[in-house]
GROMACS .gro file of C-alpha atoms in nm:
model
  250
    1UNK     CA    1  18.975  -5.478  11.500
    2UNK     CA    2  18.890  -5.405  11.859
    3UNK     CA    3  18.518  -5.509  11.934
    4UNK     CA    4  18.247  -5.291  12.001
    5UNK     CA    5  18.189  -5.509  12.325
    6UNK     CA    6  18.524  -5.315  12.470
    7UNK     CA    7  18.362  -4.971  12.501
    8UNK     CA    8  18.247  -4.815  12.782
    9UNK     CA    9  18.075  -4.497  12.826
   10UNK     CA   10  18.067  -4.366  13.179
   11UNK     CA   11  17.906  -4.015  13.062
   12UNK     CA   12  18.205  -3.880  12.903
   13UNK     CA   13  18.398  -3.981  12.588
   14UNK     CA   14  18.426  -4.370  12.533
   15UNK     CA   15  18.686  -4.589  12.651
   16UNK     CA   16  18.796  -4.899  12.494
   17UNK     CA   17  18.956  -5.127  12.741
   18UNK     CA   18  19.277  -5.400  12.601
   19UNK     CA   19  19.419  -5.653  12.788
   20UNK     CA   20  19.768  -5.684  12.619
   21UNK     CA   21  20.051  -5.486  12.391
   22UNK     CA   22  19.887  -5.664  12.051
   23UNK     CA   23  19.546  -5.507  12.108
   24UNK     CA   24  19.658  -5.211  12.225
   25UNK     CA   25  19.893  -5.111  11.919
   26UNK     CA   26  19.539  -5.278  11.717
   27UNK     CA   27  19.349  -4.954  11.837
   28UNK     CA   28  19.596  -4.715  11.659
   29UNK     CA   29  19.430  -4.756  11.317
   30UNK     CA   30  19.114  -4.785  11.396
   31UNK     CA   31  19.093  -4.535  11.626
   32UNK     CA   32  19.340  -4.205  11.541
   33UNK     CA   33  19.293  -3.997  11.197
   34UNK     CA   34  19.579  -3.766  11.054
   35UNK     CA   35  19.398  -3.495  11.216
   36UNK     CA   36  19.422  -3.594  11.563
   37UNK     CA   37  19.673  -3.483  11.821
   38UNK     CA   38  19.723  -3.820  12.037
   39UNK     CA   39  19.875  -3.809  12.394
   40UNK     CA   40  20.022  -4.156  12.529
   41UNK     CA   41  20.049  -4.155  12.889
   42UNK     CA   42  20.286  -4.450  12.986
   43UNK     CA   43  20.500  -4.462  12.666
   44UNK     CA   44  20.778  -4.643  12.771
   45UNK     CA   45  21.032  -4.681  12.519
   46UNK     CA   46  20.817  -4.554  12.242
   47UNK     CA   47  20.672  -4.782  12.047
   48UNK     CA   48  20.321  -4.700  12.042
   49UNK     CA   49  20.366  -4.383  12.034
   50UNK     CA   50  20.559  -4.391  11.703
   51UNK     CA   51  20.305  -4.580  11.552
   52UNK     CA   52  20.085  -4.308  11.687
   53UNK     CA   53  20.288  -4.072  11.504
   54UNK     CA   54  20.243  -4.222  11.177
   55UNK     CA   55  19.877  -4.167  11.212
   56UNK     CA   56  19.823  -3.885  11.377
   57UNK     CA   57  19.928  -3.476  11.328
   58UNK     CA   58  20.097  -3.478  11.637
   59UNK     CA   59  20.168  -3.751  11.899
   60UNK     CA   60  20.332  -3.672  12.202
   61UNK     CA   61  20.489  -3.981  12.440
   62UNK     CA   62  20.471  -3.916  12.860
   63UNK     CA   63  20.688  -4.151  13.109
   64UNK     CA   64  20.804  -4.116  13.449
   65UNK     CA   65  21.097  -4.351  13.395
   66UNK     CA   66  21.394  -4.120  13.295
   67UNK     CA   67  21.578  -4.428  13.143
   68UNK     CA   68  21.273  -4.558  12.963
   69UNK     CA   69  21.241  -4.149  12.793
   70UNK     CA   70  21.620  -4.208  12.729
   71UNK     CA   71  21.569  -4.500  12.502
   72UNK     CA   72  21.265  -4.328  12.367
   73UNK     CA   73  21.451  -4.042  12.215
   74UNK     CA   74  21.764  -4.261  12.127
   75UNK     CA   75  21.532  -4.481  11.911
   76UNK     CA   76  21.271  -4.231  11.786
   77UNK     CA   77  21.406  -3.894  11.784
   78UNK     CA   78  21.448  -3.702  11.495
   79UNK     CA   79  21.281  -3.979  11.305
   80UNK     CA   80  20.961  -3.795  11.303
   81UNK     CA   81  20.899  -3.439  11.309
   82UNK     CA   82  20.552  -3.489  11.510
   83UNK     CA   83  20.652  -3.686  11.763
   84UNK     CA   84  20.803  -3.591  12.133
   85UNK     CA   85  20.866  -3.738  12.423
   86UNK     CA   86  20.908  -3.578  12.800
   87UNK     CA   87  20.997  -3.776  13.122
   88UNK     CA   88  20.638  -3.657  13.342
   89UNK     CA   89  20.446  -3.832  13.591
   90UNK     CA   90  20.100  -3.878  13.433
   91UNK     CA   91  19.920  -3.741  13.773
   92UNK     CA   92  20.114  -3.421  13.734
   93UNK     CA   93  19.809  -3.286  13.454
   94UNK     CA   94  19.951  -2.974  13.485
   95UNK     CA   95  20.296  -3.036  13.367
   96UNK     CA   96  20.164  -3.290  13.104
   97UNK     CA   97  19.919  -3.000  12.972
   98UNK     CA   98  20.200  -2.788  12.949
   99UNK     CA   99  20.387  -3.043  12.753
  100UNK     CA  100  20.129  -3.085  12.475
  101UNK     CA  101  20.108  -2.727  12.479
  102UNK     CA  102  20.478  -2.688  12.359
  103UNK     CA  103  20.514  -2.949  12.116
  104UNK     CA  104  20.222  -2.738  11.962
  105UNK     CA  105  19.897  -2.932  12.015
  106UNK     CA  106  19.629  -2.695  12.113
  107UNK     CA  107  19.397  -3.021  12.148
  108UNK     CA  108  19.445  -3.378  12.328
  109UNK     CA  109  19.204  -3.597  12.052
  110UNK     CA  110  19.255  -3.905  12.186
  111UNK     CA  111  19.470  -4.076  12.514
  112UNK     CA  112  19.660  -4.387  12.504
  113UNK     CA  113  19.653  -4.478  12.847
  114UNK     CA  114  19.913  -4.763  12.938
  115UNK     CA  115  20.012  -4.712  13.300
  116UNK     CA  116  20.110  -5.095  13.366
  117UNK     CA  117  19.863  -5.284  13.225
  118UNK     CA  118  19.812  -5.467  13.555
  119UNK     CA  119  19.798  -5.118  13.746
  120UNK     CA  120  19.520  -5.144  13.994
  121UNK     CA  121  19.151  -5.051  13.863
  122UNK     CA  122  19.104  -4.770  14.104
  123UNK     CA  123  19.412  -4.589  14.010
  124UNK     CA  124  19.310  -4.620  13.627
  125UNK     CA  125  18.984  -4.479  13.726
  126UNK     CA  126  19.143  -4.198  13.875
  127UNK     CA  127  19.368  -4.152  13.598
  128UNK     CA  128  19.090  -4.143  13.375
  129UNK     CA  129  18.896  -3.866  13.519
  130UNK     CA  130  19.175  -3.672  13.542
  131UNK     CA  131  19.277  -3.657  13.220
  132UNK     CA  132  18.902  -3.644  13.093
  133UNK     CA  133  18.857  -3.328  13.303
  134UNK     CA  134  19.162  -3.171  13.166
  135UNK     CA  135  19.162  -3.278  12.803
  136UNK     CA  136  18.791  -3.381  12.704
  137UNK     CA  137  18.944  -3.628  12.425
  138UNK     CA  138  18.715  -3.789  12.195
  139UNK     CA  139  18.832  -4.142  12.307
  140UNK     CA  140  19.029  -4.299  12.531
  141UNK     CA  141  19.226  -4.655  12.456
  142UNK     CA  142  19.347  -4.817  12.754
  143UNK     CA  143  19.629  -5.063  12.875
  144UNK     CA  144  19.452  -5.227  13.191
  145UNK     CA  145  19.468  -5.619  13.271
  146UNK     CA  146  19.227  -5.607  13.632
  147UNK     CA  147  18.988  -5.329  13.409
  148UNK     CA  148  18.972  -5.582  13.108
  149UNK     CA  149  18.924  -5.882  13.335
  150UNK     CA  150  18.679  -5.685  13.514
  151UNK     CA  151  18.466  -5.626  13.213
  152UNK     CA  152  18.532  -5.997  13.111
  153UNK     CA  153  18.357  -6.091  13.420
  154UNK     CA  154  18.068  -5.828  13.424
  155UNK     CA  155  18.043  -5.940  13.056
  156UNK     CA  156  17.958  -6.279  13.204
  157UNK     CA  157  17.748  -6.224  13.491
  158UNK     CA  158  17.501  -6.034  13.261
  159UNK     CA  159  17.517  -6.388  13.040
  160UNK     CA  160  17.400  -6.573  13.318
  161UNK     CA  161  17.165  -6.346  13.488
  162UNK     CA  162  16.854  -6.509  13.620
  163UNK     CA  163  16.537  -6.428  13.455
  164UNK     CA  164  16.294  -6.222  13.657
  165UNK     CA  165  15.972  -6.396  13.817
  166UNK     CA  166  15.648  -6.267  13.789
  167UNK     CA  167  15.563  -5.931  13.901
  168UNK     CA  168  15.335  -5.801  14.177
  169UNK     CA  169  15.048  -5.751  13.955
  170UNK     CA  170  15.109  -6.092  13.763
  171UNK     CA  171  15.101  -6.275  14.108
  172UNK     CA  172  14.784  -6.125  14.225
  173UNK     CA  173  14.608  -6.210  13.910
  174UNK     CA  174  14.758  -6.555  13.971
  175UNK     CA  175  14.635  -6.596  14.363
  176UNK     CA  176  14.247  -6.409  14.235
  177UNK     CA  177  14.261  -6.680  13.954
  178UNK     CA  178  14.355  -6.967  14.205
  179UNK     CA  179  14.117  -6.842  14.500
  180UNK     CA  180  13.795  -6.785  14.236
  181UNK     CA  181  13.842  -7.127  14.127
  182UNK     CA  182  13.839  -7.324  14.432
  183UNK     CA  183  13.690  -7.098  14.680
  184UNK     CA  184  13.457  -6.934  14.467
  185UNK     CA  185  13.288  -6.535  14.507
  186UNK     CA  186  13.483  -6.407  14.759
  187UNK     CA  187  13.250  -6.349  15.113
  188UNK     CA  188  13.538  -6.221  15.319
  189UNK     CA  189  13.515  -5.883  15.475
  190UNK     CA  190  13.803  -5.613  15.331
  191UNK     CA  191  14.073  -5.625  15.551
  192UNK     CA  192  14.172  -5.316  15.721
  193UNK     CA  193  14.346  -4.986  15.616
  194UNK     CA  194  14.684  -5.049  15.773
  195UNK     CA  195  14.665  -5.405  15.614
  196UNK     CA  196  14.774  -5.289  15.241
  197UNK     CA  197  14.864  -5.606  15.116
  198UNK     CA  198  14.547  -5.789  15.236
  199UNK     CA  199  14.362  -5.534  15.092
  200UNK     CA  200  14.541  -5.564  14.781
  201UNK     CA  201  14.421  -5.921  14.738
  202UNK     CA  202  14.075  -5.923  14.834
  203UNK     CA  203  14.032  -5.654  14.565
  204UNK     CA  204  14.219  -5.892  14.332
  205UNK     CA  205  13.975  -6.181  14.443
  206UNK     CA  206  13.729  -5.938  14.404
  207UNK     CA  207  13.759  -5.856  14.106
  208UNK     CA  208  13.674  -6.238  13.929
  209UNK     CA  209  13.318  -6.270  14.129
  210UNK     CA  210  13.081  -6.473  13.895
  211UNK     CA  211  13.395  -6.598  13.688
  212UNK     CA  212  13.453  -6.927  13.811
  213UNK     CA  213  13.206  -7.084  14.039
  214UNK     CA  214  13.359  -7.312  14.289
  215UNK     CA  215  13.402  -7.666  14.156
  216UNK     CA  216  13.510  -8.017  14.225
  217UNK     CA  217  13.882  -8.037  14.216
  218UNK     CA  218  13.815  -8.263  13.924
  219UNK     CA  219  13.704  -8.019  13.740
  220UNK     CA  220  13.914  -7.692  13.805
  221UNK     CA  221  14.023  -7.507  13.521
  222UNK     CA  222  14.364  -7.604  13.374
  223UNK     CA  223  14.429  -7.211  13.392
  224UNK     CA  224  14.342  -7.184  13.793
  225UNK     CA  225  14.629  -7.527  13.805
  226UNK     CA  226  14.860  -7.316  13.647
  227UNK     CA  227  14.806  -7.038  13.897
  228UNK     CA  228  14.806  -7.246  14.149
  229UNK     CA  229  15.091  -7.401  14.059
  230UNK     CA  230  15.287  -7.079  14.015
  231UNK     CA  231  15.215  -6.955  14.354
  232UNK     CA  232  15.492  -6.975  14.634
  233UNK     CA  233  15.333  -7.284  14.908
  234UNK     CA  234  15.310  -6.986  15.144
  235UNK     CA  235  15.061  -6.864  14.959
  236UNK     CA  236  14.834  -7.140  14.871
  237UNK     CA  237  14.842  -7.301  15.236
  238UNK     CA  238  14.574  -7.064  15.373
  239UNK     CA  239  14.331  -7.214  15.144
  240UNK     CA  240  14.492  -7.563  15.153
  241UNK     CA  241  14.406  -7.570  15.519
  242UNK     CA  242  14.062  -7.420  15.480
  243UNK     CA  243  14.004  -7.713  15.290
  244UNK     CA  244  14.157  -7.978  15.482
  245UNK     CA  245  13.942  -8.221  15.715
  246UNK     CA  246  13.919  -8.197  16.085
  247UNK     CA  247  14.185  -8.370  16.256
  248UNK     CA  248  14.029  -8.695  16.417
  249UNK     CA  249  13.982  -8.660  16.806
  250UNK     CA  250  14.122  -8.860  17.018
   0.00000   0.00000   0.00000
């Protein structure tokens, strides 16, 4: 079975991205029905697209290789009665619409896309919009080494993605908290208008007057530590210094 983890939906129908020929030929089952018409871009000599035919109402093989097409039809043709081959170049849509057209599928259900499976990303990209502009399939299964490594390695990034600090309002509750407990009521005058950060602080200071009287350090609250111990040293060396003895003269 091909994971769940595979799909991708970039506002269109899903695609479910395989790295080699053994997943790729996995997706047949699971995803084609006997009612689908199936279009396999990149057939090569046919294989998939056989087993496409086996599942499917109609499955219709696309190469751009004349000798691959050749040894298509040698080993294939005839053997099914809904299954054809034509030697196109997958970016000529036009042509390939007029293919499915003739071997009598009025629909495109679902692409096999196997263009090289280490074809560059951008070009499969491409390729994909394409044919999801055209054809609207319900699903697309795709043959794509850099796409599936790609994923592999967004896959992991998101595994090891840093958690998040506090936010803005969870830091000024933190630097009220540590200012109320070791400055005490706050006796400052409001910063200015243009000074919207300032201003955002004293109101947060503000805000705990007659919470925490100013105490020994001794005696702080284990909760105004914690703040205080949470905020960047930037921010605690205004009061640190405020604090701090005279320098002796010399």
């Amino acid at each position: 079975m091909v994971s769940a983890a595979h799909w991708h939906r970039m506002g269109g129908a899903p695609i479910v991205v395989t790295e080699n020929v053994v997943e790729y030929r996995r997706a047949v089952p699971e995803f084609v029905t006997r009612d689908d018409v199936v279009l396999e871009v990149g057939c090569a000599e046919g294989l998939t697209t056989a087993a496409l035919a086996k599942r499917a109402k109609l499955a219709i093989g696309v190469d751009k290789s004349p000798g691959q097409i050749a040894k298509a039809v040698a080993r294939h043709g005839g053997a099914l009665p809904n299954l054809a081959f034509a030697c196109l170049d997958a970016f000529d849509l036009a042509a390939v619409r007029q293919r499915v057209g003739a071997a009598g599928g009025a629909r495109v259900d679902v692409v096999f896309l196997d263009v090289s499976g280490s074809r560059a990303v951008g070009d499969v990209a491409a390729l994909l919009g394409k044919y999801e502009r055209v054809f609207a399939p319900r699903v697309f299964v795709v043959k794509a080494f850099h796409l599936k490594r790609l994923e592999d390695f967004d896959a992991a990034a998101e595994r090891i993605k840093p958690v998040s600090g506090p936010n803005n309002d969870e830091m000024l509750e933190m630097y009220a908290l540590f200012k109320q407990a070791n400055v005490g009521d706050n006796t400052t005058a409001r910063p200015g208008l243009l000074d919207i950060k300032g201003r955002k602080k004293w109101d947060a200071w503000t805000s705990k007057k007659g919470a925490a009287p100013a105490a020994p350090a001794r005696a702080r609250s284990g909760a105004a530590r914690g703040a205080a111990a949470a905020l960047p040293a930037a921010a605690r060396a205004p009061a640190d210094a405020a604090r701090a003895p005279p320098a002796p003269q010399a």
